[in-house]
Amino acid sequence: MESSRNVFSVDLLERHATKGRGAITCMAAGNDVIVLGTSRGWIIRHDFGVGDSYDIDLSVSRNGEQPVHRVFVDPGGSHCIATVLSGGDSETYYTHAKWSKPRILSKLKGLIVNAVAWNRQLITEASTREVILGTDNGQLYEISVDEKDKKEKYIKFLYELTEVPEAFMGLQMETTTVGNTTRYYVMAVTPTRLYSFTGMGLLDTVFASYADRAVRFMELPGEIPNRQVLSELHFFIKQRRAIYFAWLSGAGIYHGGLNFGAQHSSSNGDENFVENKGLLDYSKLSGGTEAVKPISLALSEFHFLLLIGDKVKVVNRISEQIVEELHFDHSSESVSTGIIGLCSDATAGLFYAYDQNSIFQVSVHDEGQGMWQVYLEMKDYITALAHCRDPFQKDQVYVVQAEAAFSAKDYFRAASFYSKINYALSFEEIALKFISIGEQDALRTFLLRKLDNLTKDDKSQITMIATWATELYLDKINRLLLEDDTASGNHNSEYQSILKEFRAFLSDSKDVLDEVTTMKLLESYGRVDELVYFANLKEQYEIVVHHYIQQGEAKKALEVLQKPTVPVDLQYKFAPDLIMLDAYETVESWMATSNLDPRRLIPAMMRYTSEPHAKNETHEVIKYLEFCVHRLLNEDSGVHDLLLWLYAKQEDDGALLRFLQCKFGKGRANGPDFFYNPMYALRVCLMEKRMRACVHIYSMMSMHVEAVALALQVDTELAMAEADKVEDDEDLRKKLWLMVAKHVIEQEKGTKRENIRKAIAFLKETDGLLKIEDILPFFPDFALIDDFKEAICSSLEDYNKQIELLKEEMNDATHGADNIRNDINGLAQRYAIIEREEGCGVCRKKILSVGGPHHMARGYTSIGPTAPFYVFPCGHAFHAQCLIAHVTRCSNQAQAEYILDLQKQLSLLSNEVKRDANGTIENGSIASMTDADKLRSQMDDAIAGECPYCGELMIREISLPFVLPEEADYAASWEIKPPQQLGMQKSLPIAI
């Protein structure tokens, strides 16, 4: 069909192409290189890529007319083969683009070469690799030429037609690699047959295999115009691979696709590598009149270029319709002969036509621009879509598909196609089509498919369409229920299927549906289950849980509440209803949820406990509170108080007592032993008459008197145990035991002598705390003392033992004091021997020297002419003044200031006290002497607590640097600096 613009155009490329070397007889092209054969035996090579041309004479040493019969050029434009006719003889030549002289292929002498097949995958500029030649006598040869050798490497005979000996008129070859082996596909045509050969290995091996098997061929007999070209075979090459073929035969143009895929990788192979075959009858080219047969053919991707008469008709390969006619501007001398033939340059994508003198170039402009319409008219919709260039073209294809399906009443398929249309038809037009015929289901399908095709940016349209689809689903569900009341119970019914589909739609569209509108729709149609389902999808868990509670399905409600995305506040909100509905499942859910605050669940638990329960029924609230207290270590007083109250309500007080005795805060720093309110606990236990628990609480609150008093009302043993708990207060303990004793004596109802005997036995239980005299006041005044004789004697014996024990302790204390006094006297007599030459550890001067700077240290009493000094057990000795200076220098600032302050105070006191030669005190007092001794003792402790050379002071000096910070300048003065100039170096004498 005609397109808005011509796809093919004709331009004159070269007017006098043969340069006067005769008329053009044949032509070949490859890679912008054109080679012409002339009637005088010349070949003319035009290289339009570099703008160069030259000619070669193939008629040397021969006379007469010597036309070039055929000329062949490889796809790269480097290699050329030509056959020259001379009388009844023929010669075949090979020439290279770099050669100035051709090479005669002598083994082919006398053979007319009609066809050549190049190995497009392996051929290079330097080597032809395998080349197949087809001759006029029905034979095939293999030849290979390397440019550097200047001659052929070999010429091999491959095959000969014997059944129907005809001339080979066209050859094409393709190769594929299968593992490490090459597979060959060869197609050859004669005037009436198309042969196909395939095999793996070498070419001669492939053709030799046909000695044992039949050759596959297609025969199309017919009349061929009586011209030079009787039959032609062409491949369309795309990316160096043949994808289509066309055979110009007498019956028509036989064409199809080529598939050199893996399905043909067997050892023998299948020669039928042709697919989608077709035959173009020549009658389609004449419009009903007598068929006019073309004399030459060129093949493009979508068209045939047919030379008919003096013009080229372009026929669409798919529709088989003539789409264009190309006319040529001939020179005056070539009008009579017209166009001789066509050839193609697969590498450059160009086509050429030629007459006896001129070359015409046929260019292709966007050949596939209108092919989508061609395929559309042929109803090949998939291929049409593949060739569409923009969304508008695709819309046209979808419209045709949709209208065809709509006309055939295949409404669901039509809806799918309509949903893909964006521009050709409006959304409203399409929707009205289905509404007008009452096809609600198809309309729903259209809406759903439209949602799939919309982009995320169309938010408003998506929401509206999804809402409409929701209403259509609900309408469909209701109509199915009206048609069949039992549909809801039948799991295989259409109702169940559409319900499942609707829920899947809600799940997919939950993010685009308006929440409020959708819920109103579901509610208005009475679809409660779907409303709950959608609420769950939208995380409206309150609605979901409320629905399950109304239905009595506590377990489902709890499953919803346990989801991580559910707010914990909903747990507290629905806890009262859930625990009343199913206490066991609710408590189990609470225990499985880690982020609950038990205090906020107390209202729900109180509601549960207000209801009566069977005696043997497990109290779920107590179970949960015990879990919180013992497992979660909850410290909330409200939780502990509630658990205590529930324990107090039970008939058996064992659990209550165990709870009160448990120390929940044990092991926690600064934490209490219990977390319940003791006053509340006492009030509850008194109210519920749990006296043992009250005794424990009194005791825990250190109200021991009240505890014992209440315990005496319950059990004497309990009172005795409570009285025995007091250990740190002897008076209180005795008071408590007296309370117990008084109660025991007053409660005894036996004879007087028996009562006294029991009272005496009670005294033994007090472990000596109470004496007989303590309990005598509790007996009546008229009781006889004889009854207490034994107890009184025992008490007197105990007093005697205590007196003797005190005497022994006094004797021990006196002996210890004597020992201490003797030790003090011994210390006063201690001495140390100092050698005469012994030196001070600091100044190195003699300790016993007279005079000098250390003649008298401030604050010390003079001992003759010798300065005061210290001697340590280790043997080191120091002048007092030297020791003070050393320790002050090596101590920290605070310690040094303390020592200097003591020294100053000693100096002031020494000035106040003056002694005369007789040793009497002139000024001062005994008190000042005592103060000086105290200060001197403090000084001794500060500086002489340990030897400065053997104690911690020396150890701390290890970390000090050799050069102190204040000595840095002095140390720097000793650095040896390099001289500024060599000439200024001087030798300094060193005194030894």
PDB file of N, CA and C in Angstrom, residues 905-981:
ATOM      1  N   GLN A 905      54.868  25.921 112.762  1.00  0.00           N
ATOM      2  CA  GLN A 905      54.283  25.916 114.092  1.00  0.00           C
ATOM      3  C   GLN A 905      55.299  25.488 115.149  1.00  0.00           C
ATOM      4  N   LEU A 906      56.115  24.471 114.781  1.00  0.00           N
ATOM      5  CA  LEU A 906      57.162  24.036 115.730  1.00  0.00           C
ATOM      6  C   LEU A 906      58.149  25.158 115.996  1.00  0.00           C
ATOM      7  N   SER A 907      58.495  25.889 114.970  1.00  0.00           N
ATOM      8  CA  SER A 907      59.448  26.998 115.124  1.00  0.00           C
ATOM      9  C   SER A 907      58.882  28.069 116.048  1.00  0.00           C
ATOM     10  N   LEU A 908      57.602  28.389 115.899  1.00  0.00           N
ATOM     11  CA  LEU A 908      56.985  29.402 116.758  1.00  0.00           C
ATOM     12  C   LEU A 908      56.951  28.955 118.213  1.00  0.00           C
ATOM     13  N   LEU A 909      56.625  27.680 118.449  1.00  0.00           N
ATOM     14  CA  LEU A 909      56.579  27.168 119.820  1.00  0.00           C
ATOM     15  C   LEU A 909      57.957  27.130 120.464  1.00  0.00           C
ATOM     16  N   SER A 910      58.988  26.821 119.640  1.00  0.00           N
ATOM     17  CA  SER A 910      60.358  26.740 120.183  1.00  0.00           C
ATOM     18  C   SER A 910      60.861  28.113 120.616  1.00  0.00           C
ATOM     19  N   ASN A 911      60.365  29.169 119.957  1.00  0.00           N
ATOM     20  CA  ASN A 911      60.766  30.536 120.350  1.00  0.00           C
ATOM     21  C   ASN A 911      60.123  30.964 121.661  1.00  0.00           C
ATOM     22  N   GLU A 912      58.937  30.379 121.959  1.00  0.00           N
ATOM     23  CA  GLU A 912      58.247  30.748 123.181  1.00  0.00           C
ATOM     24  C   GLU A 912      58.874  30.100 124.411  1.00  0.00           C
ATOM     25  N   VAL A 913      59.438  28.913 124.183  1.00  0.00           N
ATOM     26  CA  VAL A 913      59.987  28.153 125.310  1.00  0.00           C
ATOM     27  C   VAL A 913      61.497  28.393 125.401  1.00  0.00           C
ATOM     28  N   LYS A 914      61.993  28.979 126.410  1.00  0.00           N
ATOM     29  CA  LYS A 914      63.422  29.247 126.623  1.00  0.00           C
ATOM     30  C   LYS A 914      63.907  28.475 127.851  1.00  0.00           C
ATOM     31  N   ARG A 915      64.964  27.834 127.681  1.00  0.00           N
ATOM     32  CA  ARG A 915      65.531  27.074 128.793  1.00  0.00           C
ATOM     33  C   ARG A 915      66.872  27.719 129.221  1.00  0.00           C
ATOM     34  N   ASP A 916      67.111  27.749 130.518  1.00  0.00           N
ATOM     35  CA  ASP A 916      68.394  28.277 130.993  1.00  0.00           C
ATOM     36  C   ASP A 916      69.404  27.159 131.079  1.00  0.00           C
ATOM     37  N   ALA A 917      70.546  27.463 131.533  1.00  0.00           N
ATOM     38  CA  ALA A 917      71.627  26.486 131.574  1.00  0.00           C
ATOM     39  C   ALA A 917      71.333  25.375 132.548  1.00  0.00           C
ATOM     40  N   ASN A 918      70.495  25.656 133.566  1.00  0.00           N
ATOM     41  CA  ASN A 918      70.163  24.627 134.543  1.00  0.00           C
ATOM     42  C   ASN A 918      68.968  23.809 134.119  1.00  0.00           C
ATOM     43  N   GLY A 919      68.393  24.155 132.993  1.00  0.00           N
ATOM     44  CA  GLY A 919      67.260  23.381 132.485  1.00  0.00           C
ATOM     45  C   GLY A 919      65.938  23.854 132.998  1.00  0.00           C
ATOM     46  N   THR A 920      65.873  25.058 133.672  1.00  0.00           N
ATOM     47  CA  THR A 920      64.577  25.570 134.144  1.00  0.00           C
ATOM     48  C   THR A 920      63.886  26.330 133.031  1.00  0.00           C
ATOM     49  N   ILE A 921      62.546  26.464 133.090  1.00  0.00           N
ATOM     50  CA  ILE A 921      61.764  27.137 132.067  1.00  0.00           C
ATOM     51  C   ILE A 921      61.650  28.591 132.426  1.00  0.00           C
ATOM     52  N   GLU A 922      62.109  29.461 131.525  1.00  0.00           N
ATOM     53  CA  GLU A 922      62.040  30.894 131.764  1.00  0.00           C
ATOM     54  C   GLU A 922      60.677  31.428 131.341  1.00  0.00           C
ATOM     55  N   ASN A 923      60.191  31.165 130.159  1.00  0.00           N
ATOM     56  CA  ASN A 923      58.895  31.632 129.638  1.00  0.00           C
ATOM     57  C   ASN A 923      58.103  30.429 129.135  1.00  0.00           C
ATOM     58  N   GLY A 924      56.838  30.617 128.997  1.00  0.00           N
ATOM     59  CA  GLY A 924      56.002  29.516 128.493  1.00  0.00           C
ATOM     60  C   GLY A 924      55.401  28.721 129.627  1.00  0.00           C
ATOM     61  N   SER A 925      54.872  27.566 129.288  1.00  0.00           N
ATOM     62  CA  SER A 925      54.184  26.732 130.266  1.00  0.00           C
ATOM     63  C   SER A 925      54.294  25.275 129.892  1.00  0.00           C
ATOM     64  N   ILE A 926      53.807  24.446 130.810  1.00  0.00           N
ATOM     65  CA  ILE A 926      53.790  23.001 130.529  1.00  0.00           C
ATOM     66  C   ILE A 926      52.896  22.711 129.326  1.00  0.00           C
ATOM     67  N   ALA A 927      51.847  23.517 129.176  1.00  0.00           N
ATOM     68  CA  ALA A 927      50.913  23.296 128.051  1.00  0.00           C
ATOM     69  C   ALA A 927      51.593  23.488 126.719  1.00  0.00           C
ATOM     70  N   SER A 928      52.484  24.512 126.617  1.00  0.00           N
ATOM     71  CA  SER A 928      53.184  24.746 125.354  1.00  0.00           C
ATOM     72  C   SER A 928      54.123  23.607 125.038  1.00  0.00           C
ATOM     73  N   MET A 929      54.719  23.000 126.077  1.00  0.00           N
ATOM     74  CA  MET A 929      55.581  21.848 125.821  1.00  0.00           C
ATOM     75  C   MET A 929      54.760  20.684 125.278  1.00  0.00           C
ATOM     76  N   THR A 930      53.568  20.511 125.818  1.00  0.00           N
ATOM     77  CA  THR A 930      52.702  19.427 125.342  1.00  0.00           C
ATOM     78  C   THR A 930      52.299  19.653 123.884  1.00  0.00           C
ATOM     79  N   ASP A 931      52.008  20.889 123.527  1.00  0.00           N
ATOM     80  CA  ASP A 931      51.658  21.198 122.135  1.00  0.00           C
ATOM     81  C   ASP A 931      52.822  20.909 121.203  1.00  0.00           C
ATOM     82  N   ALA A 932      54.023  21.240 121.624  1.00  0.00           N
ATOM     83  CA  ALA A 932      55.203  20.991 120.791  1.00  0.00           C
ATOM     84  C   ALA A 932      55.407  19.504 120.559  1.00  0.00           C
ATOM     85  N   ASP A 933      55.154  18.716 121.613  1.00  0.00           N
ATOM     86  CA  ASP A 933      55.292  17.270 121.449  1.00  0.00           C
ATOM     87  C   ASP A 933      54.276  16.721 120.446  1.00  0.00           C
ATOM     88  N   LYS A 934      53.048  17.278 120.506  1.00  0.00           N
ATOM     89  CA  LYS A 934      52.029  16.828 119.548  1.00  0.00           C
ATOM     90  C   LYS A 934      52.421  17.190 118.115  1.00  0.00           C
ATOM     91  N   LEU A 935      52.911  18.422 117.939  1.00  0.00           N
ATOM     92  CA  LEU A 935      53.315  18.832 116.597  1.00  0.00           C
ATOM     93  C   LEU A 935      54.495  18.021 116.103  1.00  0.00           C
ATOM     94  N   ARG A 936      55.449  17.724 117.052  1.00  0.00           N
ATOM     95  CA  ARG A 936      56.625  16.953 116.639  1.00  0.00           C
ATOM     96  C   ARG A 936      56.215  15.529 116.263  1.00  0.00           C
ATOM     97  N   SER A 937      55.230  14.987 116.978  1.00  0.00           N
ATOM     98  CA  SER A 937      54.737  13.648 116.643  1.00  0.00           C
ATOM     99  C   SER A 937      54.098  13.642 115.244  1.00  0.00           C
ATOM    100  N   GLN A 938      53.310  14.713 114.952  1.00  0.00           N
ATOM    101  CA  GLN A 938      52.708  14.807 113.620  1.00  0.00           C
ATOM    102  C   GLN A 938      53.769  14.955 112.536  1.00  0.00           C
ATOM    103  N   MET A 939      54.826  15.725 112.872  1.00  0.00           N
ATOM    104  CA  MET A 939      55.921  15.877 111.908  1.00  0.00           C
ATOM    105  C   MET A 939      56.615  14.547 111.662  1.00  0.00           C
ATOM    106  N   ASP A 940      56.838  13.779 112.761  1.00  0.00           N
ATOM    107  CA  ASP A 940      57.480  12.470 112.600  1.00  0.00           C
ATOM    108  C   ASP A 940      56.639  11.573 111.691  1.00  0.00           C
ATOM    109  N   ASP A 941      55.328  11.617 111.908  1.00  0.00           N
ATOM    110  CA  ASP A 941      54.463  10.784 111.054  1.00  0.00           C
ATOM    111  C   ASP A 941      54.513  11.224 109.599  1.00  0.00           C
ATOM    112  N   ALA A 942      54.646  12.528 109.362  1.00  0.00           N
ATOM    113  CA  ALA A 942      54.610  13.044 107.995  1.00  0.00           C
ATOM    114  C   ALA A 942      55.891  12.767 107.229  1.00  0.00           C
ATOM    115  N   ILE A 943      57.057  12.885 107.915  1.00  0.00           N
ATOM    116  CA  ILE A 943      58.319  12.749 107.171  1.00  0.00           C
ATOM    117  C   ILE A 943      59.054  11.456 107.453  1.00  0.00           C
ATOM    118  N   ALA A 944      58.784  10.813 108.600  1.00  0.00           N
ATOM    119  CA  ALA A 944      59.570   9.645 108.989  1.00  0.00           C
ATOM    120  C   ALA A 944      58.698   8.414 109.162  1.00  0.00           C
ATOM    121  N   GLY A 945      57.508   8.407 108.541  1.00  0.00           N
ATOM    122  CA  GLY A 945      56.669   7.217 108.620  1.00  0.00           C
ATOM    123  C   GLY A 945      57.343   6.016 107.972  1.00  0.00           C
ATOM    124  N   GLU A 946      58.187   6.264 106.983  1.00  0.00           N
ATOM    125  CA  GLU A 946      58.958   5.207 106.313  1.00  0.00           C
ATOM    126  C   GLU A 946      60.197   5.831 105.720  1.00  0.00           C
ATOM    127  N   CYS A 947      61.197   4.984 105.443  1.00  0.00           N
ATOM    128  CA  CYS A 947      62.445   5.472 104.864  1.00  0.00           C
ATOM    129  C   CYS A 947      62.175   6.004 103.470  1.00  0.00           C
ATOM    130  N   PRO A 948      62.613   7.243 103.170  1.00  0.00           N
ATOM    131  CA  PRO A 948      62.342   7.784 101.823  1.00  0.00           C
ATOM    132  C   PRO A 948      63.064   7.037 100.718  1.00  0.00           C
ATOM    133  N   TYR A 949      64.114   6.283 101.048  1.00  0.00           N
ATOM    134  CA  TYR A 949      64.866   5.540 100.029  1.00  0.00           C
ATOM    135  C   TYR A 949      64.390   4.095  99.879  1.00  0.00           C
ATOM    136  N   CYS A 950      63.575   3.635 100.851  1.00  0.00           N
ATOM    137  CA  CYS A 950      63.127   2.240 100.795  1.00  0.00           C
ATOM    138  C   CYS A 950      61.605   2.110 100.705  1.00  0.00           C
ATOM    139  N   GLY A 951      60.885   3.201 100.811  1.00  0.00           N
ATOM    140  CA  GLY A 951      59.432   3.135 100.837  1.00  0.00           C
ATOM    141  C   GLY A 951      58.773   3.561  99.528  1.00  0.00           C
ATOM    142  N   GLU A 952      57.492   3.921  99.639  1.00  0.00           N
ATOM    143  CA  GLU A 952      56.701   4.260  98.454  1.00  0.00           C
ATOM    144  C   GLU A 952      57.200   5.523  97.770  1.00  0.00           C
ATOM    145  N   LEU A 953      57.820   6.411  98.555  1.00  0.00           N
ATOM    146  CA  LEU A 953      58.317   7.665  97.969  1.00  0.00           C
ATOM    147  C   LEU A 953      59.327   7.394  96.868  1.00  0.00           C
ATOM    148  N   MET A 954      60.217   6.445  97.105  1.00  0.00           N
ATOM    149  CA  MET A 954      61.219   6.091  96.092  1.00  0.00           C
ATOM    150  C   MET A 954      60.558   5.410  94.889  1.00  0.00           C
ATOM    151  N   ILE A 955      59.545   4.586  95.165  1.00  0.00           N
ATOM    152  CA  ILE A 955      58.852   3.887  94.061  1.00  0.00           C
ATOM    153  C   ILE A 955      58.162   4.893  93.149  1.00  0.00           C
ATOM    154  N   ARG A 956      57.548   5.930  93.747  1.00  0.00           N
ATOM    155  CA  ARG A 956      56.865   6.936  92.930  1.00  0.00           C
ATOM    156  C   ARG A 956      57.843   7.735  92.080  1.00  0.00           C
ATOM    157  N   GLU A 957      59.096   7.863  92.522  1.00  0.00           N
ATOM    158  CA  GLU A 957      60.074   8.638  91.760  1.00  0.00           C
ATOM    159  C   GLU A 957      60.495   7.949  90.465  1.00  0.00           C
ATOM    160  N   ILE A 958      60.168   6.652  90.321  1.00  0.00           N
ATOM    161  CA  ILE A 958      60.520   5.932  89.089  1.00  0.00           C
ATOM    162  C   ILE A 958      59.834   6.558  87.884  1.00  0.00           C
ATOM    163  N   SER A 959      58.616   7.045  88.078  1.00  0.00           N
ATOM    164  CA  SER A 959      57.854   7.614  86.965  1.00  0.00           C
ATOM    165  C   SER A 959      58.256   9.036  86.628  1.00  0.00           C
ATOM    166  N   LEU A 960      59.123   9.659  87.419  1.00  0.00           N
ATOM    167  CA  LEU A 960      59.537  11.033  87.142  1.00  0.00           C
ATOM    168  C   LEU A 960      60.596  11.061  86.063  1.00  0.00           C
ATOM    169  N   PRO A 961      60.658  12.073  85.189  1.00  0.00           N
ATOM    170  CA  PRO A 961      61.688  12.144  84.150  1.00  0.00           C
ATOM    171  C   PRO A 961      63.056  12.468  84.757  1.00  0.00           C
ATOM    172  N   PHE A 962      64.094  12.103  83.955  1.00  0.00           N
ATOM    173  CA  PHE A 962      65.453  12.404  84.428  1.00  0.00           C
ATOM    174  C   PHE A 962      65.679  13.914  84.501  1.00  0.00           C
ATOM    175  N   VAL A 963      65.128  14.590  83.515  1.00  0.00           N
ATOM    176  CA  VAL A 963      65.267  16.047  83.494  1.00  0.00           C
ATOM    177  C   VAL A 963      63.909  16.638  83.840  1.00  0.00           C
ATOM    178  N   LEU A 964      63.876  17.325  84.974  1.00  0.00           N
ATOM    179  CA  LEU A 964      62.617  17.915  85.395  1.00  0.00           C
ATOM    180  C   LEU A 964      62.271  19.125  84.540  1.00  0.00           C
ATOM    181  N   PRO A 965      61.002  19.514  84.466  1.00  0.00           N
ATOM    182  CA  PRO A 965      60.625  20.666  83.630  1.00  0.00           C
ATOM    183  C   PRO A 965      61.391  21.940  83.985  1.00  0.00           C
ATOM    184  N   GLU A 966      61.639  22.145  85.286  1.00  0.00           N
ATOM    185  CA  GLU A 966      62.357  23.370  85.654  1.00  0.00           C
ATOM    186  C   GLU A 966      63.837  23.308  85.285  1.00  0.00           C
ATOM    187  N   GLU A 967      64.335  22.122  84.895  1.00  0.00           N
ATOM    188  CA  GLU A 967      65.741  21.967  84.502  1.00  0.00           C
ATOM    189  C   GLU A 967      65.904  21.948  82.996  1.00  0.00           C
ATOM    190  N   ALA A 968      64.855  22.231  82.253  1.00  0.00           N
ATOM    191  CA  ALA A 968      64.890  22.115  80.795  1.00  0.00           C
ATOM    192  C   ALA A 968      65.889  23.106  80.197  1.00  0.00           C
ATOM    193  N   ASP A 969      65.881  24.341  80.687  1.00  0.00           N
ATOM    194  CA  ASP A 969      66.812  25.341  80.140  1.00  0.00           C
ATOM    195  C   ASP A 969      68.260  24.943  80.414  1.00  0.00           C
ATOM    196  N   TYR A 970      68.477  24.415  81.573  1.00  0.00           N
ATOM    197  CA  TYR A 970      69.850  24.008  81.919  1.00  0.00           C
ATOM    198  C   TYR A 970      70.302  22.835  81.053  1.00  0.00           C
ATOM    199  N   ALA A 971      69.397  21.881  80.802  1.00  0.00           N
ATOM    200  CA  ALA A 971      69.739  20.731  79.956  1.00  0.00           C
ATOM    201  C   ALA A 971      69.972  21.174  78.521  1.00  0.00           C
ATOM    202  N   ALA A 972      69.222  22.169  78.070  1.00  0.00           N
ATOM    203  CA  ALA A 972      69.393  22.645  76.698  1.00  0.00           C
ATOM    204  C   ALA A 972      70.757  23.304  76.504  1.00  0.00           C
ATOM    205  N   SER A 973      71.290  23.857  77.537  1.00  0.00           N
ATOM    206  CA  SER A 973      72.603  24.523  77.411  1.00  0.00           C
ATOM    207  C   SER A 973      73.733  23.533  77.147  1.00  0.00           C
ATOM    208  N   TRP A 974      73.467  22.246  77.401  1.00  0.00           N
ATOM    209  CA  TRP A 974      74.498  21.220  77.184  1.00  0.00           C
ATOM    210  C   TRP A 974      74.403  20.590  75.787  1.00  0.00           C
ATOM    211  N   GLU A 975      73.443  21.015  74.967  1.00  0.00           N
ATOM    212  CA  GLU A 975      73.326  20.439  73.635  1.00  0.00           C
ATOM    213  C   GLU A 975      74.519  20.842  72.773  1.00  0.00           C
ATOM    214  N   ILE A 976      75.021  19.891  71.957  1.00  0.00           N
ATOM    215  CA  ILE A 976      76.140  20.147  71.046  1.00  0.00           C
ATOM    216  C   ILE A 976      75.549  20.541  69.711  1.00  0.00           C
ATOM    217  N   LYS A 977      75.735  21.818  69.338  1.00  0.00           N
ATOM    218  CA  LYS A 977      75.135  22.312  68.100  1.00  0.00           C
ATOM    219  C   LYS A 977      76.160  22.247  66.986  1.00  0.00           C
ATOM    220  N   PRO A 978      75.758  21.898  65.726  1.00  0.00           N
ATOM    221  CA  PRO A 978      76.707  21.839  64.603  1.00  0.00           C
ATOM    222  C   PRO A 978      77.221  23.236  64.269  1.00  0.00           C
ATOM    223  N   PRO A 979      78.476  23.339  63.852  1.00  0.00           N
ATOM    224  CA  PRO A 979      79.047  24.663  63.500  1.00  0.00           C
ATOM    225  C   PRO A 979      78.389  25.215  62.255  1.00  0.00           C
ATOM    226  N   GLN A 980      78.330  26.532  62.158  1.00  0.00           N
ATOM    227  CA  GLN A 980      77.710  27.188  61.014  1.00  0.00           C
ATOM    228  C   GLN A 980      78.572  27.070  59.769  1.00  0.00           C
ATOM    229  N   GLN A 981      79.873  27.122  59.886  1.00  0.00           N
ATOM    230  CA  GLN A 981      80.782  27.041  58.746  1.00  0.00           C
ATOM    231  C   GLN A 981      81.937  26.138  59.119  1.00  0.00           C
TER     232      GLN A 981
END
